[in-house]
GROMACS .gro file of C-alpha atoms in nm:
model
  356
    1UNK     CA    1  -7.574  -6.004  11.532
    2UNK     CA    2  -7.631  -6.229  11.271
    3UNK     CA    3  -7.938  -6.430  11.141
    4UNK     CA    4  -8.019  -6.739  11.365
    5UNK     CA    5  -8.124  -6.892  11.051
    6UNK     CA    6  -7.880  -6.823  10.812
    7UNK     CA    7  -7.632  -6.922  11.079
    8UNK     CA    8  -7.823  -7.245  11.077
    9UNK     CA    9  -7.864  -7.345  10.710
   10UNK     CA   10  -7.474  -7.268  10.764
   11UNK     CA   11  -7.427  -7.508  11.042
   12UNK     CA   12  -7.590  -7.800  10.906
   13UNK     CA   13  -7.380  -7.786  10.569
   14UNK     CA   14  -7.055  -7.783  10.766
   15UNK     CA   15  -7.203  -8.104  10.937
   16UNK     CA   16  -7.220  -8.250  10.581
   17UNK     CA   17  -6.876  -8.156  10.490
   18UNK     CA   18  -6.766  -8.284  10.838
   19UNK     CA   19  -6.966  -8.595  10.798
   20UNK     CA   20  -6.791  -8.668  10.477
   21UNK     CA   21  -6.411  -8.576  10.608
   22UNK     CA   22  -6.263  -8.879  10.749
   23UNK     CA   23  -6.135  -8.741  11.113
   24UNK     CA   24  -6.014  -9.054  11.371
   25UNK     CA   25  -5.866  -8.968  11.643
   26UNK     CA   26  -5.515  -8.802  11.557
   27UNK     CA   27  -5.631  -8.804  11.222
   28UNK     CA   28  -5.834  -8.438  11.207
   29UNK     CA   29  -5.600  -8.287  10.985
   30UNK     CA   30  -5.869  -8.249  10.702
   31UNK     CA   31  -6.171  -8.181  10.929
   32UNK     CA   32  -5.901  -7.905  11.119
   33UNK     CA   33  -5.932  -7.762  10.736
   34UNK     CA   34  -6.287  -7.741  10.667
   35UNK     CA   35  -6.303  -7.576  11.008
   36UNK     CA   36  -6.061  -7.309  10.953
   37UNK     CA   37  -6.236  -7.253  10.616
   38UNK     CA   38  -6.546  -7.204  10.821
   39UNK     CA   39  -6.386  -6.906  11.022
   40UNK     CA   40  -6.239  -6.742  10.701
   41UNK     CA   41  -6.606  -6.733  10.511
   42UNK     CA   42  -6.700  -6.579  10.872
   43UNK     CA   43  -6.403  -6.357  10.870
   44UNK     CA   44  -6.290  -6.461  11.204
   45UNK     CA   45  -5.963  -6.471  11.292
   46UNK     CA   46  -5.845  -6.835  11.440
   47UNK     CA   47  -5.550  -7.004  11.550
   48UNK     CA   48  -5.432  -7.351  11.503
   49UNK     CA   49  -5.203  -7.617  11.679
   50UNK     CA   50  -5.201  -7.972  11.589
   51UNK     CA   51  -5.572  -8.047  11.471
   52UNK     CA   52  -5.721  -7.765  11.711
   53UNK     CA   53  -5.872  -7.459  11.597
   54UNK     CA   54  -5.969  -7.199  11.799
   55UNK     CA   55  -6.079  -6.813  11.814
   56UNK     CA   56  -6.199  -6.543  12.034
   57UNK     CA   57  -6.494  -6.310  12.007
   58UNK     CA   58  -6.370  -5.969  11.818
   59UNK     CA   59  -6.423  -5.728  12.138
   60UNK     CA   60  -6.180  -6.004  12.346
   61UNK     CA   61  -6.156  -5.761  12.692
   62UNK     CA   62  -5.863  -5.903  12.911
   63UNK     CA   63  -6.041  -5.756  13.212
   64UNK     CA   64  -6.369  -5.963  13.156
   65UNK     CA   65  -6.400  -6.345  13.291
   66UNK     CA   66  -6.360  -6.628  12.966
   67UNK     CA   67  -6.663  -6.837  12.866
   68UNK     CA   68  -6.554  -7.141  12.712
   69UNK     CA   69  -6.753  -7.310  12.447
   70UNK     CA   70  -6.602  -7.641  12.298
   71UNK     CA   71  -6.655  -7.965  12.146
   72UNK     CA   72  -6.475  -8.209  11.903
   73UNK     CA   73  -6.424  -8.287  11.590
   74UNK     CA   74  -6.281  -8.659  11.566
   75UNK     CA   75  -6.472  -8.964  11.554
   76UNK     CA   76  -6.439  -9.352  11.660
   77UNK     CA   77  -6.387  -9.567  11.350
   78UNK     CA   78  -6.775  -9.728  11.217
   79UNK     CA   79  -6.858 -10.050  11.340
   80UNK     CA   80  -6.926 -10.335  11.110
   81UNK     CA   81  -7.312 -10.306  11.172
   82UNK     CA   82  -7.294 -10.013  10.957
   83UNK     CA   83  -7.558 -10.032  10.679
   84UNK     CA   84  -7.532  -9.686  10.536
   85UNK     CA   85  -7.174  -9.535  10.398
   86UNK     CA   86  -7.067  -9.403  10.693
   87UNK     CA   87  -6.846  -9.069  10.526
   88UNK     CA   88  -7.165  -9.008  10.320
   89UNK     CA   89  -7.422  -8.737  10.453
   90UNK     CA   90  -7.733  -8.893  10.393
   91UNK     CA   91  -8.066  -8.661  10.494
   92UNK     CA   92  -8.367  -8.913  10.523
   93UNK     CA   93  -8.670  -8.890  10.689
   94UNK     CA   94  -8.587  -8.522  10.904
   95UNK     CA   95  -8.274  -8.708  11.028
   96UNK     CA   96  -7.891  -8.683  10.866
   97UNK     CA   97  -7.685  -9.004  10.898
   98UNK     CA   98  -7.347  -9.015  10.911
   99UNK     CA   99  -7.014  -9.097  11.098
  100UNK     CA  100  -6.961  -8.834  11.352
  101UNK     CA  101  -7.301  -8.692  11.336
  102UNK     CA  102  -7.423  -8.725  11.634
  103UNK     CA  103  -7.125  -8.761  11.807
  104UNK     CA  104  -7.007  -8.419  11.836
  105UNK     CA  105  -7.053  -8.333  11.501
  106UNK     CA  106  -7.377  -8.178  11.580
  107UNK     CA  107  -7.305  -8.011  11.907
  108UNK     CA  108  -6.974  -7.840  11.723
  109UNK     CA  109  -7.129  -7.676  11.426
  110UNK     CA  110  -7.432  -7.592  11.656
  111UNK     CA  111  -7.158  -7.409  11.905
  112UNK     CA  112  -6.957  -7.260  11.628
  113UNK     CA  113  -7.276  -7.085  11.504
  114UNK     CA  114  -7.373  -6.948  11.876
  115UNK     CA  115  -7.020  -6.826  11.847
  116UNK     CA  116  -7.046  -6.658  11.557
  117UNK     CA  117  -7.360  -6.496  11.692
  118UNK     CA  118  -7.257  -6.338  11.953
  119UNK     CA  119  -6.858  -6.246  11.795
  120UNK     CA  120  -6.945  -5.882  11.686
  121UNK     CA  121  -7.107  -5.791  12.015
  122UNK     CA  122  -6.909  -5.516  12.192
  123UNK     CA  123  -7.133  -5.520  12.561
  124UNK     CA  124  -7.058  -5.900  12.662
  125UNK     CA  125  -7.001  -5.920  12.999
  126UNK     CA  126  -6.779  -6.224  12.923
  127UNK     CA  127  -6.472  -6.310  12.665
  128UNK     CA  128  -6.619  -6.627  12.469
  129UNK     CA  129  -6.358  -6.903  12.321
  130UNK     CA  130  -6.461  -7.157  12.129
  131UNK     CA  131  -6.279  -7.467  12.012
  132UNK     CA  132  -6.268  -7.745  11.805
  133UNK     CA  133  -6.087  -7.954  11.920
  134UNK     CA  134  -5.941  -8.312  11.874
  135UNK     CA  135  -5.838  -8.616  11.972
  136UNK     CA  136  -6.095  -8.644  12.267
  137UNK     CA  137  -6.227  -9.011  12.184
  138UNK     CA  138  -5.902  -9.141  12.263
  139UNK     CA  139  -5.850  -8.887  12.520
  140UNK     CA  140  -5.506  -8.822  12.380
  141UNK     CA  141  -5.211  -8.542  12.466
  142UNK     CA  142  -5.286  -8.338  12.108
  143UNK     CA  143  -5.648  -8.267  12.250
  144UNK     CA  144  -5.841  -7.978  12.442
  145UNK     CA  145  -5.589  -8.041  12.722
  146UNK     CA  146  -5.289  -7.927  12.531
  147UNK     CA  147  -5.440  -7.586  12.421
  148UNK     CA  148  -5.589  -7.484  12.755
  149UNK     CA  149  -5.218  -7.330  12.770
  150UNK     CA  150  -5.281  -7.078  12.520
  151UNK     CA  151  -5.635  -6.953  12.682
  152UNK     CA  152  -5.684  -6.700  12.943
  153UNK     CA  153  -5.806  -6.813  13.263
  154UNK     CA  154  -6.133  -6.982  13.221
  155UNK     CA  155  -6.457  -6.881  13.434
  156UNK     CA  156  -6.669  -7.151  13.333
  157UNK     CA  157  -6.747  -7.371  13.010
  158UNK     CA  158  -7.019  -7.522  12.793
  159UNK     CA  159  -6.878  -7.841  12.636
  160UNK     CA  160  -7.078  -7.980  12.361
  161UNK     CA  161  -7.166  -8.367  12.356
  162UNK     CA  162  -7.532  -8.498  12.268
  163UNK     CA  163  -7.759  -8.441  12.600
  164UNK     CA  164  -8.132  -8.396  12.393
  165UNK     CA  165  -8.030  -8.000  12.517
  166UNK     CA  166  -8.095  -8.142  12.887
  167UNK     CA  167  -7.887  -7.996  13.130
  168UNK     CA  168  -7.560  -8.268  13.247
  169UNK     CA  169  -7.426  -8.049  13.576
  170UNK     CA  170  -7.238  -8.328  13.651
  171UNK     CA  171  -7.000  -8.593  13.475
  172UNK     CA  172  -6.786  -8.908  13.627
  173UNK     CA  173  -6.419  -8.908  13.586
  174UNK     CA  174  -6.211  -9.232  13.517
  175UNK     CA  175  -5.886  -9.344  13.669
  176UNK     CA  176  -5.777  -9.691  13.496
  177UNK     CA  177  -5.596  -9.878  13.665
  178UNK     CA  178  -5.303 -10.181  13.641
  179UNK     CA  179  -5.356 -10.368  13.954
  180UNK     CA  180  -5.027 -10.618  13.975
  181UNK     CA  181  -5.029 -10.905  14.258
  182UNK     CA  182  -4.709 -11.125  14.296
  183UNK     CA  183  -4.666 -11.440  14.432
  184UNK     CA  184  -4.422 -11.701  14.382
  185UNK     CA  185  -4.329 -11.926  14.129
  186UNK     CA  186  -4.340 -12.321  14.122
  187UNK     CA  187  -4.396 -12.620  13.941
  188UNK     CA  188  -4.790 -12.713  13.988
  189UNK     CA  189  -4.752 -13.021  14.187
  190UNK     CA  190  -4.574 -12.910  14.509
  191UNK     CA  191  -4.726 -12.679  14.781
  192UNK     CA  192  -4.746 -12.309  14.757
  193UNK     CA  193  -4.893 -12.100  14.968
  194UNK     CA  194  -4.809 -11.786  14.781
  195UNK     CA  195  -4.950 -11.854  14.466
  196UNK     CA  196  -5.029 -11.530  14.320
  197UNK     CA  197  -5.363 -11.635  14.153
  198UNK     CA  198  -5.524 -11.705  14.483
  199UNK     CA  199  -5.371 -11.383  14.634
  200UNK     CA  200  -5.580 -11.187  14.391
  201UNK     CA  201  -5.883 -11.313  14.520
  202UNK     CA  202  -5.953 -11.107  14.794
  203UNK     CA  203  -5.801 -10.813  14.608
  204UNK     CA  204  -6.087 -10.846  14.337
  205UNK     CA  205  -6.317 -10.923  14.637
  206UNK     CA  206  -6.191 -10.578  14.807
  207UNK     CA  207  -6.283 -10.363  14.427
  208UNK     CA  208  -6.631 -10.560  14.406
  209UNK     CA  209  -6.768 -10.526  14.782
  210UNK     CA  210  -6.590 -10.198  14.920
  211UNK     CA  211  -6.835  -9.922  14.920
  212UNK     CA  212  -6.668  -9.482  14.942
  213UNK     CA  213  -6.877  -9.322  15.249
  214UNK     CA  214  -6.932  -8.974  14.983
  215UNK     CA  215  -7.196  -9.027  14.766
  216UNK     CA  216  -7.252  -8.782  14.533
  217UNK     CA  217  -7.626  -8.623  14.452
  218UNK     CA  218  -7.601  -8.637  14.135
  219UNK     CA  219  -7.398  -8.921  13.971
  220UNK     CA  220  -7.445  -9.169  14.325
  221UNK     CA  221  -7.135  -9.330  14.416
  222UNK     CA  222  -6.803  -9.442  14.279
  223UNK     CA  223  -6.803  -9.730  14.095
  224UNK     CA  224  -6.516 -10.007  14.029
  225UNK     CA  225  -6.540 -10.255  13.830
  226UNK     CA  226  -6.239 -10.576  13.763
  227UNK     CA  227  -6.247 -10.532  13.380
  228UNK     CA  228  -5.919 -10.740  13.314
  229UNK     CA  229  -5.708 -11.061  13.463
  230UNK     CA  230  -5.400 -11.236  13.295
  231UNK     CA  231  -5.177 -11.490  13.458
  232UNK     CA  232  -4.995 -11.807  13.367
  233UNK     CA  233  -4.924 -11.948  13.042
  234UNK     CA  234  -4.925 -12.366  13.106
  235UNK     CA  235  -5.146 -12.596  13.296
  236UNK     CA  236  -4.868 -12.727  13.521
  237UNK     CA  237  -4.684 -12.366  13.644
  238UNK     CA  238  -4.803 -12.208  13.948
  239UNK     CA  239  -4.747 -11.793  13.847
  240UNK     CA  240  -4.569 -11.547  14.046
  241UNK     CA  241  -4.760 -11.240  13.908
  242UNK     CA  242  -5.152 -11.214  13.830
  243UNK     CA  243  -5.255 -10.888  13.652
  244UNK     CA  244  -5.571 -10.710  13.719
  245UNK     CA  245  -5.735 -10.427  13.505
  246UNK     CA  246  -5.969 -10.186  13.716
  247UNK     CA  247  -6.249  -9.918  13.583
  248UNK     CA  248  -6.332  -9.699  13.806
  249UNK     CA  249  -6.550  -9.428  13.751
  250UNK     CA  250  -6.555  -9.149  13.964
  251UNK     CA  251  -6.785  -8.883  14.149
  252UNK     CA  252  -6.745  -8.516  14.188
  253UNK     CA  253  -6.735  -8.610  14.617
  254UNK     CA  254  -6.314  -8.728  14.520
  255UNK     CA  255  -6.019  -8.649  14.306
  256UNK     CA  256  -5.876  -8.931  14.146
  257UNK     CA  257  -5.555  -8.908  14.355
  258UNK     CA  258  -5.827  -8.967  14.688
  259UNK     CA  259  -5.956  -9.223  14.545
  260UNK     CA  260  -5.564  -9.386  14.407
  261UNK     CA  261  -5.466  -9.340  14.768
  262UNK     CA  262  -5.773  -9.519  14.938
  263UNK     CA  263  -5.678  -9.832  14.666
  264UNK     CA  264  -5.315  -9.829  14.769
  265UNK     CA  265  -5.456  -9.815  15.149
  266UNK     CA  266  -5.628 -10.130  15.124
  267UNK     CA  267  -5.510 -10.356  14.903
  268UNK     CA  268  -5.159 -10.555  14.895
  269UNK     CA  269  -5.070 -10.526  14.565
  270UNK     CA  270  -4.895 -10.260  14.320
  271UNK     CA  271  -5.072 -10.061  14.152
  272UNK     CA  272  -5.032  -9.816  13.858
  273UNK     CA  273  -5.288  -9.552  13.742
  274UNK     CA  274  -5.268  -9.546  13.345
  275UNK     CA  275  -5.371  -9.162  13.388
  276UNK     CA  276  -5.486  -8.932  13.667
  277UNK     CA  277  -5.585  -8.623  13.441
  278UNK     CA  278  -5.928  -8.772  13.373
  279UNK     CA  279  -6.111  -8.589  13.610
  280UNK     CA  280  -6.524  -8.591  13.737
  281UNK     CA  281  -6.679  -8.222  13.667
  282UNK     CA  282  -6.950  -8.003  13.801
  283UNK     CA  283  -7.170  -7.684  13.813
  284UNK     CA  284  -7.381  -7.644  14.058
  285UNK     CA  285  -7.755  -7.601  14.055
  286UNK     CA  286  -7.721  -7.237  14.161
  287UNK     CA  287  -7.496  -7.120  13.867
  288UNK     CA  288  -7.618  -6.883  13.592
  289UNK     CA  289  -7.571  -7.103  13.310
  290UNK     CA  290  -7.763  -7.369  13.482
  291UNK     CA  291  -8.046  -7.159  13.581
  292UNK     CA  292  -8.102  -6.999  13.205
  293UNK     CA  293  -8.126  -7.368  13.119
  294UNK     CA  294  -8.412  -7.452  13.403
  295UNK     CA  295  -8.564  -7.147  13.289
  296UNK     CA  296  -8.593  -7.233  12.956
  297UNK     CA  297  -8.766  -7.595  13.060
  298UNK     CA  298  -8.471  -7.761  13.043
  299UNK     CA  299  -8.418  -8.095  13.317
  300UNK     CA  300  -8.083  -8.127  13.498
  301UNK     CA  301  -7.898  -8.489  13.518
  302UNK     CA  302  -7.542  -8.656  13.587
  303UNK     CA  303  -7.378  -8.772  13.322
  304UNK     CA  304  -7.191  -9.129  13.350
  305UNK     CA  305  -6.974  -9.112  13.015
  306UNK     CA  306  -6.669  -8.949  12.980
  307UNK     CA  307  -6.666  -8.581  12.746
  308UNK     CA  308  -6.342  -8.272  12.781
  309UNK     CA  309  -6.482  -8.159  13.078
  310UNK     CA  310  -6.272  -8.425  13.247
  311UNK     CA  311  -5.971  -8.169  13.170
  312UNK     CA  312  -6.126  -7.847  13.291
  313UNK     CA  313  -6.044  -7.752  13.589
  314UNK     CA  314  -6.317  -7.462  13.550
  315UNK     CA  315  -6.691  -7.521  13.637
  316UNK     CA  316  -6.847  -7.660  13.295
  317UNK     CA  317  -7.190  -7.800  13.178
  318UNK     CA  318  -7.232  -8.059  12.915
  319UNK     CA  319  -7.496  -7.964  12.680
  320UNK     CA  320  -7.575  -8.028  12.317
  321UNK     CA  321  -7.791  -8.142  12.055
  322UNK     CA  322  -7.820  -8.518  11.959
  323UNK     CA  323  -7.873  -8.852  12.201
  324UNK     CA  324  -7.588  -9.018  12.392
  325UNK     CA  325  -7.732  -9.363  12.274
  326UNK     CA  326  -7.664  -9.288  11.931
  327UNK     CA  327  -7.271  -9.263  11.982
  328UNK     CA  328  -7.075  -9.502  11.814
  329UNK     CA  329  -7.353  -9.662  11.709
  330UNK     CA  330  -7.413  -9.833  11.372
  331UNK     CA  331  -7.579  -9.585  11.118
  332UNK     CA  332  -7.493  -9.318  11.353
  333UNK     CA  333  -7.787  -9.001  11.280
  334UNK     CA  334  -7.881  -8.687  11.454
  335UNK     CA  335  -8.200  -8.494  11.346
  336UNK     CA  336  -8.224  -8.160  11.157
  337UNK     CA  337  -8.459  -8.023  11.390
  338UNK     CA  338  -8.214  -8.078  11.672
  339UNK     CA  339  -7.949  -7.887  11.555
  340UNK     CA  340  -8.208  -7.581  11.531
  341UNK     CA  341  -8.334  -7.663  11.828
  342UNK     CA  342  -7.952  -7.666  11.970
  343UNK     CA  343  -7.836  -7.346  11.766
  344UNK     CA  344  -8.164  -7.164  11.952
  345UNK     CA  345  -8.138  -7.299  12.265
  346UNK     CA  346  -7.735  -7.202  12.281
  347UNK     CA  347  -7.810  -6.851  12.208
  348UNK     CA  348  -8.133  -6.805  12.418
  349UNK     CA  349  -7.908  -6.982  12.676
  350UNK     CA  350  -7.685  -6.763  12.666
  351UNK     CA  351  -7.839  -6.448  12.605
  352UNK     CA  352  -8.015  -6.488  12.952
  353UNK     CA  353  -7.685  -6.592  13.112
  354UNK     CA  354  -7.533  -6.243  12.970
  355UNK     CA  355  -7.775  -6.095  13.139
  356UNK     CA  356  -7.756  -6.166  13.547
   0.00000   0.00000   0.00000
């Protein structure tokens, strides 16, 4: 096994390189580079497909249950608030500023030096995989979803995003959805009683006041919220068609087909689901990973923003280095000591979850 500290030092320079790498969503090509140059000065064999790179520990055993470790490598485009250069990795102060740096930057090279510590090991009582993958802030079909194809059967998963190394066991799903309510058409000043604006009242009434009997113990209970409305386009025409947009975020107590069907139950209007693959996740309390964490002082939570994990269909725990509030926020930092904290925690993490 390698030095923890060397793999570090190692870590936190790939950060820089990734820091100063352009990489929007779709647009990892270069990043997908740096990254594959990271395996060769490792002398890991890795594959590739679209802006994806992944490998597999060196003793890979088809006979042993696949850990998956994983986070991302693209980034939202910086906000205008941004003070610093955002593709320049600036260290200040024990904290490294940059686009991407908190957001996953730091939870990737973090997991892709646990990975390298534990590759040469020949006793693991699991495969690990670990990938960087891309497109996952636009949640798009070139992402983690599209190489889960080319992976064994996954046991169970660690998916990096910024938790402060706390525990998420639990993450909300999202199903988006185009909500359309017709009426009928006609000029302003006659009578309508199917005027498709008022119809949409109690529709929006229905999202806002209807309450799912499951509520879940960790993330509470579904939530929908009436994001969007269009209709009409003069002051005089009655419309026959008012669109809603609803965001609903959902609990690990439903699938978002349950929750699709309980909306087309109750409402009189159509509606289309932009997606369905965005899925809440879970690990129970109970399960090794978990426990290494508790045992290590860790705190567990549920998570309400959106990570991979929504495509896993495997048990998976979000856990990284860095603090959601930072994401996608103007000068966008994580601290040093947080990616060794996150490169030590990993291991030790793992290391007593290799052992039960």
């Amino acid at each position: 096994m390698k030095n923890i500290e060397t793999l570090t030092k190692g870590a936190i320079q790939l950060l820089k390189n990734l820091i100063e790498t352009p990489s929007f969503s779709s647009e990892e090509d270069q990043t997908a580079l740096l990254i594959e140059n990271w395996f060769h000065q490792n002398e890991i064999p890795f594959k590739r497909e679209n802006n994806n790179v992944w490998a597999f520990n060196k003793h890979f055993e088809e006979s042993k249950p696949t850990l998956l470790l994983n986070s991302h490598h693209d980034t939202v485009r910086p906000n205008q608030a941004y003070t610093n250069d955002p593709f320049k990795a600036i260290e200040k102060d024990g904290k490294l500023f940059g686009l991407g740096s908190n957001d996953a930057g730091g939870c990737l090279v973090s997991l892709l030096a646990t990975f390298v510590y534990f590759y040469d090991n020949e006793n693991l009582p699991y495969n690990i995989v670990v990938v960087a993958s891309a497109e996952e802030e636009s949640s798009g079909k070139n992402g983690l979803n599209s190489v889960l194809q080319h992976l064994p059967k996954l046991e169970c998963a660690i998916v990096g995003e910024p938790t402060l190394m706390q525990l998420a066991v639990a993450e909300k799903g999202l199903l988006v959805l185009d909500v359309k309510v017709k009426g009928t058409a006609s000029h302003a000043a006659h009578q309508n009683d199917d005027n498709a604006l008022y119809k949409s009242i109690p529709v929006m009434e229905w999202f806002k006041n209807y309450k799912f009997d499951k509520i879940s113990d960790v993330l509470g209970p579904v939530k929908m919220t009436v994001t969007q409305i269009n209709a009409g386009k003069q002051h005089n025409v009655v419309p026959s068609e008012c669109d809603l947009v609803v965001d609903i975020r959902v609990t690990d107590c439903y699938s978002n087909t349950e929750i699709l069907d309980v909306v087309k139950a109750n409402i009189n209007a159509e509606v289309t689901p932009r997606s369905m693959h965005l899925n809440a996740s879970s690990i129970p309390v109970a399960h090794g990973l978990v426990q290494a964490g508790i045992a290590l002082g860790r705190t567990t939570y549920g998570s309400p923003t959106l990570s991979d994990q929504s495509v896993l269909s495997c048990q998976s725990l979000k856990l990284g280095p860095g603090e959601t509030l930072r994401s996608h926020s103007a000068d966008e930092f994580i601290f040093i000591n947080e990616i060794e904290e996150g490169v030590d925690l990993y291991i030790k993490i793992l290391t007593d979850f290799f052992k039960l």
